[in-house]
Short mmCIF file of C-alpha atoms in Angstrom, two decimals:
data_model
loop_
_atom_site.label_atom_id
_atom_site.label_comp_id
_atom_site.label_asym_id
_atom_site.label_seq_id
_atom_site.Cartn_x
_atom_site.Cartn_y
_atom_site.Cartn_z
CA MET E 3 -2.08 1.06 -49.51
CA ILE E 4 -4.95 1.83 -51.84
CA ALA E 5 -7.84 -0.63 -51.63
CA LYS E 6 -11.20 -0.66 -53.37
CA THR E 7 -12.79 0.56 -50.16
CA SER E 8 -10.33 3.45 -49.74
CA ILE E 9 -11.65 6.99 -49.72
CA LEU E 10 -9.35 9.36 -51.57
CA SER E 11 -8.69 13.09 -51.32
CA HIS E 12 -6.34 15.44 -53.11
CA SER E 13 -3.15 16.09 -51.17
CA SER E 14 -2.46 19.64 -50.03
CA SER E 15 1.11 19.24 -51.30
CA VAL E 16 0.13 19.55 -54.93
CA VAL E 17 -1.30 22.37 -57.02
CA SER E 18 -3.75 21.11 -59.62
CA LYS E 19 -5.10 23.17 -62.46
CA ARG E 20 -7.60 22.10 -65.09
CA ILE E 21 -6.62 23.17 -68.59
CA GLY E 22 -9.21 22.15 -71.14
CA ASP E 23 -9.79 18.42 -70.75
CA GLU E 24 -6.60 17.86 -68.84
CA TYR E 25 -4.97 18.64 -65.52
CA LEU E 26 -1.57 19.93 -64.62
CA LEU E 27 -0.21 18.76 -61.28
CA VAL E 28 2.64 20.72 -59.72
CA PRO E 29 4.10 19.20 -56.53
CA LEU E 30 4.99 21.64 -53.76
CA THR E 31 8.44 21.23 -52.31
CA ASP E 32 10.66 22.81 -49.67
CA ASN E 33 13.96 21.93 -51.34
CA ILE E 34 15.26 22.84 -54.75
CA ALA E 35 16.85 19.41 -55.07
CA ASP E 36 13.38 17.85 -54.98
CA MET E 37 12.03 20.09 -57.72
CA ASP E 38 11.94 17.39 -60.30
CA SER E 39 8.82 17.19 -62.39
CA LEU E 40 5.35 18.42 -63.07
CA TYR E 41 2.66 16.12 -64.32
CA ARG E 42 -0.10 16.24 -66.89
CA LEU E 43 -3.20 14.13 -66.64
CA ASN E 44 -4.96 13.44 -69.90
CA THR E 45 -8.75 13.23 -70.28
CA THR E 46 -8.99 9.88 -68.52
CA GLY E 47 -6.64 10.86 -65.72
CA ALA E 48 -8.51 14.15 -65.33
CA PHE E 49 -11.81 12.25 -65.04
CA ILE E 50 -10.41 10.23 -62.12
CA TRP E 51 -8.84 13.35 -60.54
CA ASP E 52 -12.25 15.05 -60.63
CA ALA E 53 -13.85 11.97 -59.11
CA ILE E 54 -11.45 12.08 -56.15
CA ASP E 55 -13.46 14.22 -53.76
CA GLY E 56 -12.88 12.89 -50.25
CA LYS E 57 -16.23 11.09 -50.36
CA LYS E 58 -16.16 8.46 -53.09
CA SER E 59 -14.50 5.10 -52.62
CA VAL E 60 -12.20 3.63 -55.22
CA SER E 61 -14.98 1.16 -56.12
CA GLU E 62 -17.34 4.03 -56.84
CA ILE E 63 -14.73 5.71 -59.01
CA ILE E 64 -14.26 2.48 -60.96
CA ILE E 65 -18.01 2.28 -61.58
CA LEU E 66 -17.97 5.88 -62.85
CA MET E 67 -15.15 4.90 -65.21
CA VAL E 68 -17.20 2.04 -66.64
CA GLU E 69 -20.17 4.37 -67.10
CA GLU E 70 -18.07 7.03 -68.82
CA PHE E 71 -15.73 5.01 -70.97
CA ASP E 72 -15.96 2.02 -73.24
CA THR E 73 -14.33 -0.41 -70.86
CA ASP E 74 -15.33 -3.40 -68.73
CA ILE E 75 -15.18 -3.54 -64.95
CA ASP E 76 -12.03 -5.67 -64.80
CA GLU E 77 -10.05 -3.43 -67.09
CA ALA E 78 -11.33 -0.27 -65.38
CA GLU E 79 -10.38 -1.68 -61.97
CA ARG E 80 -6.90 -2.71 -63.03
CA ASP E 81 -6.14 0.55 -64.82
CA THR E 82 -7.66 2.78 -62.15
CA LEU E 83 -5.70 1.12 -59.34
CA LEU E 84 -2.51 1.33 -61.37
CA PHE E 85 -3.10 5.00 -62.08
CA LEU E 86 -3.87 5.73 -58.42
CA GLU E 87 -0.60 4.10 -57.40
CA GLU E 88 1.20 6.35 -59.86
CA ILE E 89 -0.32 9.48 -58.38
CA ASN E 90 -0.03 8.13 -54.86
CA SER E 91 2.05 11.09 -53.70
CA PHE E 92 -0.67 13.53 -54.77
CA ILE E 93 -3.54 11.90 -52.88
CA THR E 94 -4.34 11.07 -49.30
CA VAL E 95 -5.83 7.67 -48.63
CA GLN E 96 -8.36 6.91 -45.92
CA ASN E 97 -8.96 3.24 -45.28
CA PRO E 98 -12.11 2.51 -43.30
CA MET J 18 22.45 58.49 -54.35
CA SER J 19 19.63 56.28 -55.55
CA ILE J 20 19.85 54.35 -58.81
CA ASP J 21 16.93 53.46 -61.08
CA LEU J 22 17.02 50.38 -63.26
CA ILE J 23 14.44 49.42 -65.84
CA ILE J 24 14.33 45.70 -66.52
CA ALA J 25 11.54 44.41 -68.76
CA SER J 26 9.60 47.65 -68.15
CA PHE J 27 9.82 47.15 -64.36
CA ARG J 28 11.43 50.12 -62.64
CA ILE J 29 13.53 49.24 -59.58
CA ARG J 30 14.77 52.09 -57.44
CA LEU J 31 17.82 51.21 -55.37
CA ILE J 32 18.06 53.52 -52.36
CA PRO J 33 21.23 53.25 -50.26
CA ALA J 34 21.35 53.74 -46.51
CA GLU J 35 23.01 56.92 -45.36
CA GLY J 36 26.73 56.95 -46.11
CA LEU J 37 26.55 53.97 -48.48
CA THR J 38 27.41 54.17 -52.19
CA LEU J 39 25.82 51.62 -54.47
CA ILE J 40 27.88 50.23 -57.32
CA PRO J 41 25.82 47.74 -59.33
CA GLY J 42 27.68 45.19 -61.43
CA GLU J 43 28.67 46.16 -64.97
CA ARG J 44 25.91 44.11 -66.56
CA PHE J 45 23.34 46.48 -65.02
CA HIS J 46 24.89 49.66 -66.46
CA ALA J 47 22.86 49.66 -69.67
CA PHE J 48 19.68 49.18 -67.63
CA GLU J 49 20.25 52.32 -65.52
CA VAL J 50 17.86 55.20 -66.26
CA ALA J 51 17.08 58.65 -64.89
CA GLY J 52 15.12 58.48 -61.65
CA ASP J 53 11.98 60.36 -62.64
CA GLY J 54 9.40 57.59 -63.04
CA THR J 55 7.20 55.71 -60.61
CA PRO J 56 9.04 52.62 -59.39
CA ASP J 57 7.48 49.16 -59.27
CA VAL J 58 9.91 48.25 -56.52
CA ILE J 59 11.88 50.43 -54.13
CA LEU J 60 14.78 48.45 -52.74
CA ARG J 61 16.31 50.02 -49.64
CA VAL J 62 19.85 48.75 -49.34
CA SER J 63 21.98 48.78 -46.22
CA CYS J 64 25.09 46.97 -45.04
CA GLU J 65 23.42 46.12 -41.75
CA SER J 66 22.96 42.60 -40.57
CA TYR J 67 19.47 41.22 -40.15
CA THR J 68 18.22 38.79 -37.57
CA LEU J 69 15.53 36.38 -38.62
CA PRO J 70 12.42 36.83 -36.46
CA SER J 71 12.05 33.91 -34.10
CA GLN J 72 8.62 33.09 -35.51
CA SER J 73 9.86 32.86 -39.12
CA VAL J 74 9.72 29.47 -40.78
CA LEU J 75 12.08 27.97 -43.36
CA VAL J 76 9.95 27.18 -46.43
CA PHE J 77 12.52 26.58 -49.15
CA ASP J 78 16.14 25.51 -49.17
CA ALA J 79 18.27 25.99 -52.27
CA PRO J 80 21.77 24.61 -51.86
CA LEU J 81 24.24 25.44 -54.62
CA MET J 82 23.83 22.65 -57.12
CA ASP J 83 26.06 21.33 -59.86
CA SER J 84 24.89 21.81 -63.43
CA ASP J 85 23.34 18.33 -63.31
CA GLY J 86 20.82 19.72 -60.82
CA LYS J 87 21.43 16.79 -58.47
CA THR J 88 24.81 17.20 -56.78
CA VAL J 89 25.03 19.66 -53.89
CA ILE J 90 28.18 21.80 -54.11
CA ARG J 91 27.59 24.05 -51.13
CA GLU J 92 25.02 24.41 -48.37
CA PRO J 93 23.58 26.73 -47.19
CA PHE J 94 23.42 28.87 -50.32
CA TRP J 95 20.08 30.59 -50.33
CA GLU J 96 16.94 29.89 -48.39
CA VAL J 97 13.44 31.32 -48.22
CA TRP J 98 11.91 32.00 -44.83
CA ARG J 99 8.35 33.10 -44.21
CA ASP J 100 7.15 35.47 -41.50
CA GLY J 101 3.44 36.05 -42.08
CA GLU J 102 3.14 37.89 -45.41
CA LYS J 103 6.86 38.63 -45.41
CA ILE J 104 9.23 36.60 -47.53
CA ILE J 105 12.81 36.63 -46.28
CA VAL J 106 15.49 35.37 -48.63
CA ARG J 107 18.73 34.55 -46.84
CA VAL J 108 21.88 34.24 -48.91
CA THR J 109 25.07 32.84 -47.38
CA GLU J 110 28.42 33.71 -48.93
CA ASN J 111 31.02 31.08 -49.62
CA ASP J 112 32.93 31.58 -46.38
CA LYS J 113 29.69 31.96 -44.36
CA THR J 114 30.89 35.25 -42.84
CA ILE J 115 28.49 37.36 -44.90
CA VAL J 116 24.81 36.61 -44.81
CA SER J 117 22.47 38.86 -46.82
CA HIS J 118 18.73 39.10 -46.30
CA LEU J 119 16.18 40.29 -48.81
CA VAL J 120 12.97 41.12 -46.94
CA ILE J 121 9.91 41.59 -49.13
CA ASP J 122 6.17 41.52 -49.27
CA ILE J 123 5.28 40.86 -52.88
CA ARG J 124 2.16 43.04 -52.56
CA GLU J 125 4.17 45.99 -51.32
CA THR J 126 6.44 48.32 -53.28
CA VAL J 127 9.13 48.91 -50.66
CA TRP J 128 11.53 46.02 -50.05
CA ASP J 129 14.65 45.86 -47.88
CA LEU J 130 18.02 44.38 -48.57
CA PHE J 131 20.43 43.86 -45.67
CA LEU J 132 23.82 42.99 -47.11
CA GLY J 133 25.43 42.10 -43.78
CA SER J 134 28.76 43.41 -44.99
CA SER J 135 31.08 46.25 -44.04
CA GLY J 136 32.39 49.22 -46.01
CA ASP J 137 30.97 52.39 -47.49
CA SER J 138 30.23 50.97 -50.94
CA ALA J 139 28.49 47.81 -52.10
CA ASP J 140 27.15 45.96 -55.11
CA PRO J 141 23.39 45.82 -54.32
CA LEU J 142 22.67 42.95 -56.69
CA PRO J 143 25.42 40.32 -56.57
CA TYR J 144 24.69 36.75 -57.67
CA PRO J 145 22.33 35.15 -56.67
CA LEU J 146 20.47 38.18 -55.27
CA ASP J 147 20.15 39.66 -58.77
CA GLY J 148 18.10 36.76 -60.09
CA LEU J 149 16.08 36.51 -56.88
CA VAL J 150 15.11 40.20 -56.85
CA ILE J 151 14.14 40.00 -60.54
CA TYR J 152 12.15 36.80 -59.93
CA TYR J 153 10.02 38.31 -57.15
CA MET J 154 9.63 41.56 -59.07
CA VAL J 155 8.40 39.69 -62.13
CA MET J 156 5.86 37.78 -60.05
CA LYS J 157 4.23 41.10 -59.10
CA ARG J 158 2.76 41.43 -62.58
CA ARG J 159 1.49 39.24 -65.43
CA ALA J 160 4.95 38.02 -66.30
CA PHE J 161 7.32 35.11 -65.83
CA MET J 162 11.00 34.26 -66.24
CA ILE J 163 12.06 31.47 -68.54
CA HIS J 164 15.24 29.69 -69.57
CA ALA J 165 15.25 30.48 -73.26
CA SER J 166 16.92 32.36 -76.04
CA ALA J 167 15.01 34.79 -78.22
CA VAL J 168 15.53 36.74 -81.39
CA ASN J 169 13.83 39.73 -82.96
CA HIS J 170 12.91 38.92 -86.56
CA ASN J 171 11.51 42.11 -88.09
CA GLY J 172 9.71 43.04 -84.89
CA ARG J 173 8.54 39.49 -84.19
CA GLY J 174 9.91 37.90 -81.04
CA TRP J 175 10.75 34.23 -81.51
CA LEU J 176 11.51 32.41 -78.28
CA PHE J 177 13.38 29.09 -78.09
CA SER J 178 13.18 27.32 -74.76
CA GLY J 179 14.77 24.10 -73.65
CA ARG J 180 16.78 22.36 -70.99
CA SER J 181 20.51 22.79 -70.76
CA GLY J 182 22.23 21.42 -73.86
CA LYS J 183 19.12 21.52 -76.03
CA GLY J 184 20.47 24.32 -78.21
CA LYS J 185 19.30 27.73 -76.91
CA THR J 186 22.69 29.36 -77.44
CA THR J 187 23.25 27.49 -80.71
CA ILE J 188 19.99 28.85 -82.14
CA ALA J 189 20.82 32.37 -80.96
CA ARG J 190 24.20 32.11 -82.70
CA LEU J 191 22.62 30.82 -85.93
CA PHE J 192 20.22 33.76 -86.05
CA ASP J 193 23.01 36.17 -85.11
CA ASN J 194 25.00 34.87 -88.09
CA ALA J 195 21.92 35.37 -90.27
CA GLY J 196 21.78 39.03 -89.24
CA THR J 197 18.82 38.72 -86.86
CA GLU J 198 19.01 40.57 -83.54
CA VAL J 199 19.47 38.26 -80.55
CA ILE J 200 17.47 39.44 -77.53
CA HIS J 201 19.21 37.09 -75.08
CA ASP J 202 20.57 33.58 -75.26
CA ASP J 203 19.70 32.23 -71.85
CA ARG J 204 17.34 34.13 -69.55
CA LEU J 205 14.23 36.03 -70.56
CA ILE J 206 11.22 37.75 -69.09
CA VAL J 207 7.87 37.24 -70.81
CA LEU J 208 5.46 40.04 -69.94
CA LYS J 209 1.86 40.91 -70.82
CA ARG J 210 1.34 44.49 -71.98
CA ASP J 211 -1.88 46.14 -73.12
CA ASP J 212 -1.27 45.18 -76.75
CA GLY J 213 0.06 41.67 -76.24
CA TRP J 214 2.90 39.57 -74.85
CA TYR J 215 6.49 40.74 -75.05
CA VAL J 216 9.82 39.06 -74.50
CA TYR J 217 12.60 41.01 -72.76
CA SER J 218 16.27 40.43 -72.12
CA THR J 219 17.62 40.33 -68.56
CA PRO J 220 20.92 41.63 -67.16
CA VAL J 221 22.01 38.10 -66.34
CA TYR J 222 25.35 36.56 -67.26
CA ARG J 223 26.58 39.11 -69.78
CA ASN J 224 26.85 42.82 -70.41
CA ASP J 225 24.41 43.97 -73.02
CA ILE J 226 21.85 46.62 -73.76
CA PRO J 227 18.18 45.96 -72.95
CA ARG J 228 16.37 44.32 -75.86
CA TYR J 229 12.80 43.25 -76.41
CA ALA J 230 10.23 42.32 -79.05
CA ARG J 231 6.58 41.47 -79.23
CA LEU J 232 6.26 37.73 -78.72
CA ASP J 233 5.22 36.03 -81.96
CA HIS J 234 5.99 32.35 -81.39
CA MET J 235 7.42 30.09 -78.70
CA TRP J 236 9.28 26.91 -79.52
CA LEU J 237 10.33 24.06 -77.20
CA ILE J 238 13.56 22.96 -78.79
CA ASP J 239 15.50 19.76 -79.25
CA HIS J 240 18.18 18.56 -81.61
CA GLY J 241 16.93 16.46 -84.53
CA THR J 242 17.82 15.14 -87.95
CA GLN J 243 15.65 17.66 -89.76
CA ASN J 244 13.97 20.98 -89.05
CA THR J 245 10.40 20.29 -87.97
CA SER J 246 7.98 22.54 -86.11
CA VAL J 247 4.92 20.82 -84.67
CA PRO J 248 2.28 22.87 -82.84
CA VAL J 249 1.34 22.00 -79.27
CA GLN J 250 -1.62 23.36 -77.38
CA GLY J 251 -3.48 23.30 -74.11
CA ALA J 252 -2.14 21.56 -71.04
CA ARG J 253 0.73 20.01 -72.96
CA ALA J 254 2.00 23.40 -74.08
CA VAL J 255 1.56 24.83 -70.57
CA ALA J 256 3.45 21.89 -69.04
CA LEU J 257 6.33 22.12 -71.50
CA ILE J 258 6.76 25.85 -70.97
CA MET J 259 6.34 25.69 -67.21
CA ALA J 260 9.04 23.03 -66.96
CA ASN J 261 11.51 25.61 -68.29
CA CYS J 262 10.35 28.53 -66.16
CA ILE J 263 12.15 29.86 -63.14
CA GLN J 264 9.94 29.10 -60.20
CA GLN J 265 9.68 28.53 -56.47
CA ASN J 266 6.97 26.04 -55.63
CA TRP J 267 6.99 26.13 -51.86
CA ASP J 268 3.43 27.36 -51.51
CA VAL J 269 0.26 27.29 -53.57
CA GLU J 270 0.25 30.96 -54.58
CA PHE J 271 3.32 31.12 -56.83
CA PRO J 272 2.70 28.01 -58.97
CA GLU J 273 -0.96 29.00 -59.36
CA MET J 274 0.08 32.46 -60.57
CA LEU J 275 2.64 30.98 -62.91
CA ILE J 276 0.27 28.41 -64.42
CA SER J 277 -2.38 31.09 -65.02
CA ARG J 278 0.11 33.35 -66.81
CA ILE J 279 1.46 30.55 -68.97
CA GLN J 280 -2.07 29.43 -69.76
CA GLU J 281 -2.86 32.96 -70.88
CA VAL J 282 0.20 33.26 -73.10
CA VAL J 283 -0.44 29.83 -74.62
CA GLU J 284 -3.95 30.92 -75.58
CA GLU J 285 -2.61 34.02 -77.33
CA VAL J 286 0.78 33.05 -78.74
CA PRO J 287 1.46 29.93 -80.85
CA VAL J 288 3.60 27.27 -79.19
CA SER J 289 5.39 24.50 -81.09
CA ARG J 290 7.96 21.81 -80.56
CA LEU J 291 10.97 22.37 -82.76
CA SER J 292 13.47 19.69 -83.65
CA PHE J 293 16.32 21.31 -85.50
CA VAL J 294 19.56 20.80 -87.33
CA PRO J 295 22.25 23.13 -85.95
CA ASP J 296 23.10 24.90 -89.20
CA SER J 297 21.83 27.81 -91.26
CA SER J 298 19.00 25.68 -92.69
CA LEU J 299 17.10 26.27 -89.44
CA CYS J 300 16.88 30.03 -90.04
CA ARG J 301 15.76 29.51 -93.64
CA TYR J 302 13.15 26.98 -92.48
CA LEU J 303 11.66 29.34 -89.91
CA PHE J 304 11.88 32.42 -92.15
CA ILE J 305 9.86 30.56 -94.79
CA ARG J 306 7.51 28.81 -92.37
CA GLN J 307 6.63 31.97 -90.50
CA GLY J 308 6.46 34.21 -93.52
CA GLN J 309 4.07 35.06 -96.32
CA TYR J 310 4.87 31.70 -97.89
CA ARG J 311 2.58 30.02 -95.35
CA VAL J 312 -0.40 32.19 -96.22
CA ASP J 313 0.27 31.63 -99.92
CA SER J 314 0.47 27.89 -99.29
CA ILE J 315 -3.01 27.76 -97.76
CA HIS J 316 -4.43 29.75 -100.67
CA ALA J 317 -2.73 27.41 -103.15
CA PHE J 318 -4.01 24.41 -101.18
CA ILE J 319 -7.60 25.62 -101.36
CA ALA J 320 -7.27 26.57 -105.04
CA LEU J 321 -6.10 23.06 -105.90
CA LEU J 322 -9.06 21.55 -104.06
CA LYS J 323 -11.46 23.84 -105.90
CA GLU J 324 -9.97 22.62 -109.16
CA GLY J 325 -10.91 19.10 -108.11
CA HIS J 326 -7.48 17.80 -107.06
CA ASN J 327 -6.74 15.74 -103.97
CA VAL J 328 -4.18 17.56 -101.82
CA THR J 329 -1.94 16.11 -99.13
CA ALA J 330 -1.20 17.97 -95.90
CA THR J 331 1.17 17.07 -93.06
CA ALA J 332 -0.37 16.53 -89.64
CA GLY J 333 1.32 18.39 -86.83
CA GLY J 334 -0.88 17.95 -83.77
CA LEU J 335 -2.29 15.19 -81.61
CA SER J 336 -5.93 16.22 -81.63
CA MET J 337 -6.89 13.28 -83.90
CA TRP J 338 -4.78 10.74 -82.04
CA PRO J 339 -4.66 7.80 -82.62
CA ALA J 340 -6.38 7.95 -86.04
CA ILE J 341 -3.90 10.58 -87.27
CA ILE J 342 -0.56 11.22 -85.61
CA PRO J 343 2.05 13.94 -86.24
CA GLY J 344 3.89 13.26 -89.48
CA ASP J 345 0.94 11.49 -91.13
CA LYS J 346 -0.14 12.98 -94.44
CA PRO J 347 -3.94 13.22 -94.57
CA ILE J 348 -5.25 13.24 -98.14
CA VAL J 349 -7.82 16.02 -98.45
CA GLU J 350 -10.42 15.37 -101.16
CA PRO J 351 -12.54 18.14 -102.71
CA LEU J 352 -16.12 18.39 -101.48
CA ASP J 353 -18.68 16.59 -103.63
CA ARG J 354 -21.98 18.51 -103.47
CA ASP J 355 -23.89 15.29 -104.10
CA ASN J 356 -22.08 13.39 -101.40
CA MET J 357 -21.35 15.80 -98.59
CA PRO J 358 -19.59 14.41 -95.51
CA GLY J 359 -21.72 13.36 -92.58
CA LYS J 360 -21.44 12.44 -88.94
CA GLY J 361 -18.34 10.35 -88.17
CA GLU J 362 -16.42 11.50 -91.24
CA VAL J 363 -13.27 13.59 -90.98
CA ILE J 364 -13.03 16.99 -92.62
CA ALA J 365 -10.38 19.66 -93.16
CA LEU J 366 -11.43 23.06 -91.81
CA ILE J 367 -9.92 26.44 -92.55
CA ARG J 368 -9.28 28.08 -89.22
CA ASP J 369 -7.13 31.14 -88.53
CA GLY J 370 -5.41 30.77 -91.87
CA SER J 371 -4.46 27.17 -91.20
CA LEU J 372 -5.99 23.76 -91.76
CA VAL J 373 -7.53 21.84 -88.89
CA ILE J 374 -8.53 18.21 -89.44
CA HIS J 375 -11.28 17.04 -87.11
CA ARG J 376 -14.19 14.59 -87.08
CA ILE J 377 -17.82 15.59 -87.61
CA ILE J 378 -19.97 14.76 -84.61
CA ALA J 379 -23.14 16.46 -85.88
CA VAL J 380 -24.48 18.25 -88.94
CA THR J 381 -27.19 20.85 -88.44
CA GLU J 382 -29.32 23.04 -90.67
CA ASN J 383 -29.46 26.65 -89.56
CA GLY J 384 -31.69 28.91 -91.65
CA GLY J 385 -31.18 26.67 -94.66
CA ARG J 386 -27.41 26.69 -94.12
CA ARG J 387 -25.57 23.55 -93.25
CA GLU J 388 -23.30 23.76 -90.22
CA TYR J 389 -20.79 21.24 -88.97
CA ILE J 390 -19.97 20.49 -85.36
CA THR J 391 -16.59 18.83 -85.04
CA ARG J 392 -14.19 17.51 -82.45
CA GLY J 393 -10.71 16.06 -82.40
CA ASP J 394 -10.79 12.35 -81.56
CA ALA J 395 -8.43 12.87 -78.62
CA SER J 396 -10.53 15.68 -77.17
CA VAL J 397 -13.84 15.75 -75.37
CA THR J 398 -14.21 19.46 -76.08
CA ILE J 399 -16.46 20.26 -79.03
CA ASP J 400 -15.24 22.82 -81.57
CA ASP J 401 -17.23 25.93 -82.44
CA SER J 402 -19.63 25.04 -85.26
CA VAL J 403 -18.45 25.95 -88.75
CA SER J 404 -20.33 26.79 -91.90
CA GLU J 405 -19.95 24.86 -95.13
CA SER J 406 -17.75 27.62 -96.57
CA GLU J 407 -15.12 26.91 -93.92
CA VAL J 408 -14.82 23.26 -94.90
CA ALA J 409 -11.89 22.81 -97.29
CA GLY J 410 -12.47 19.14 -98.01
CA VAL J 411 -13.04 15.68 -96.66
CA VAL J 412 -10.34 13.31 -95.39
CA ARG J 413 -10.94 9.59 -95.88
CA SER J 414 -7.38 8.36 -96.06
CA PHE J 415 -3.86 9.33 -95.17
CA MET J 416 -0.28 8.31 -95.85
CA ARG J 417 1.92 6.83 -93.18
CA ASP J 418 5.36 5.35 -93.86
CA GLY J 419 4.70 5.64 -97.59
CA LYS J 420 1.49 3.61 -97.45
CA VAL J 421 -2.07 4.86 -97.92
CA LYS J 422 -4.31 3.96 -94.99
CA THR J 423 -8.02 4.49 -94.39
CA ILE J 424 -9.02 6.64 -91.43
CA GLY J 425 -10.61 4.54 -88.74
CA LYS J 426 -13.57 5.33 -86.52
CA ARG J 427 -13.05 7.26 -83.32
CA ARG J 428 -11.69 4.98 -80.63
CA MET J 429 -12.90 5.62 -77.13
CA PRO J 430 -10.28 5.08 -74.48
CA ALA J 431 -10.51 1.44 -73.55
CA GLY J 432 -7.88 1.61 -70.87
CA ILE J 433 -6.05 4.35 -69.09
CA ASN J 434 -2.63 2.85 -69.60
CA ARG J 435 -3.03 2.69 -73.31
CA LEU J 436 -3.78 6.38 -73.26
CA LEU J 437 -0.86 7.23 -71.02
CA ALA J 438 -3.01 8.96 -68.46
CA LEU J 439 -0.04 10.50 -66.72
CA SER J 440 2.80 12.23 -68.43
CA ARG J 441 5.71 14.01 -66.92
CA ALA J 442 7.74 17.08 -67.79
CA PHE J 443 11.03 17.53 -65.98
CA PHE J 444 11.85 20.86 -64.45
CA PHE J 445 14.83 22.66 -65.77
CA ALA J 446 17.55 22.58 -63.15
CA TRP J 447 17.99 26.13 -61.92
CA ARG J 448 20.24 27.65 -59.38
CA GLU J 449 19.26 31.22 -58.58
#
């Protein structure tokens, strides 16, 4: 469960590669049947991926989003949490 | 007696154990060469059985899958085990009585193949070992394997990649009918040489002679109602190509290598999405689009602007999303010396013989010469500055669905969801 106080890190089960303003995420797998998809994060997704460093809380990431993009705190919070749920399998969550 | 094969410029030397005669499958015959070169891989082949070291770990399981990529037909089929730096590929035959082991270290030249069979002759590269040996061999150099067809149009390698049913074989057949050499219609090796990227055929599925061409363009294909080629770049192009590559993503090293190679090829070779009609019009479309006609078109475009005419182009990329989307027709107006475009306006630039439409983010004076710094609305990366002479015209409006619209201001992303922060490319189902 991702909460605003959660501290996030990149999972070791994904290879991430920055390409220009974006990221490519390739999940590692031990079975060919699970080799399903790779993922591309656009500029906004890449900004959040970069902010995930094992130190910042979700709240801190949301504040960075507001500072970087033309969005208010409510929208940034909603969208960031939604995005984090989508990439849940590529991050590890530490809840204090 | 040893046998040398050259596949995509890789030399594999097959060396049989004493008393064993190697008889490769017929599809390898045209790839056999005299054994006087330095091999990239020496594959020592024996009929002995191999026992997995007790400390080895199963890292990848590949049951035989149906063509849908979801239904398991048979298990075990092939597996990858790891013992330190050693990769051990274990292949189980249908009746489970014969288990072959390919034992390799990708950094080393000498690999071992234990066929686990009896007799004094053997095929050293039966399915699926053929594809697996080629895969690991290809990963030794700046190369990758891809599900694609390719043709050689006057020395220019055109590659068409797509998932099963997207039309790889259909396109190969269309070009074959048009008299263009088909390199392969299903499985290719893309390899970096000193003078550029090349596409090579593989001895997979059918008997043929080795073919290759310098890679000129890569298309991600899909059926459509008209022939349309739209360029893609950056991470999107890498993702689309990678989704069709043959790959094993059980540790960090292989996907990292693969991404780097695809990134490199994407920077050097144009990539486009191609929707196509499965008839001879496709060949005509690409012959014209990729030929001298294109260069002439740009010259004619610029000449018309210089004569004071407005000229309409067709947008192909997403760099100006959402202001301009693929299929929009930006109206390029001639430059007016008394009313030159300024910050925030959109201009058409001549770059690499093509037009690029981006927004001005700054105008500078450099030694009395005006220079423009531009950026696509959908990008945070700033373009290299351009001089006034590289500006073809200014774009203030465009046509969409038959209506003229004014170009809006750059919209900053207000919400991640609206921008589709996460997009997904499905891997091609593969079975080697």
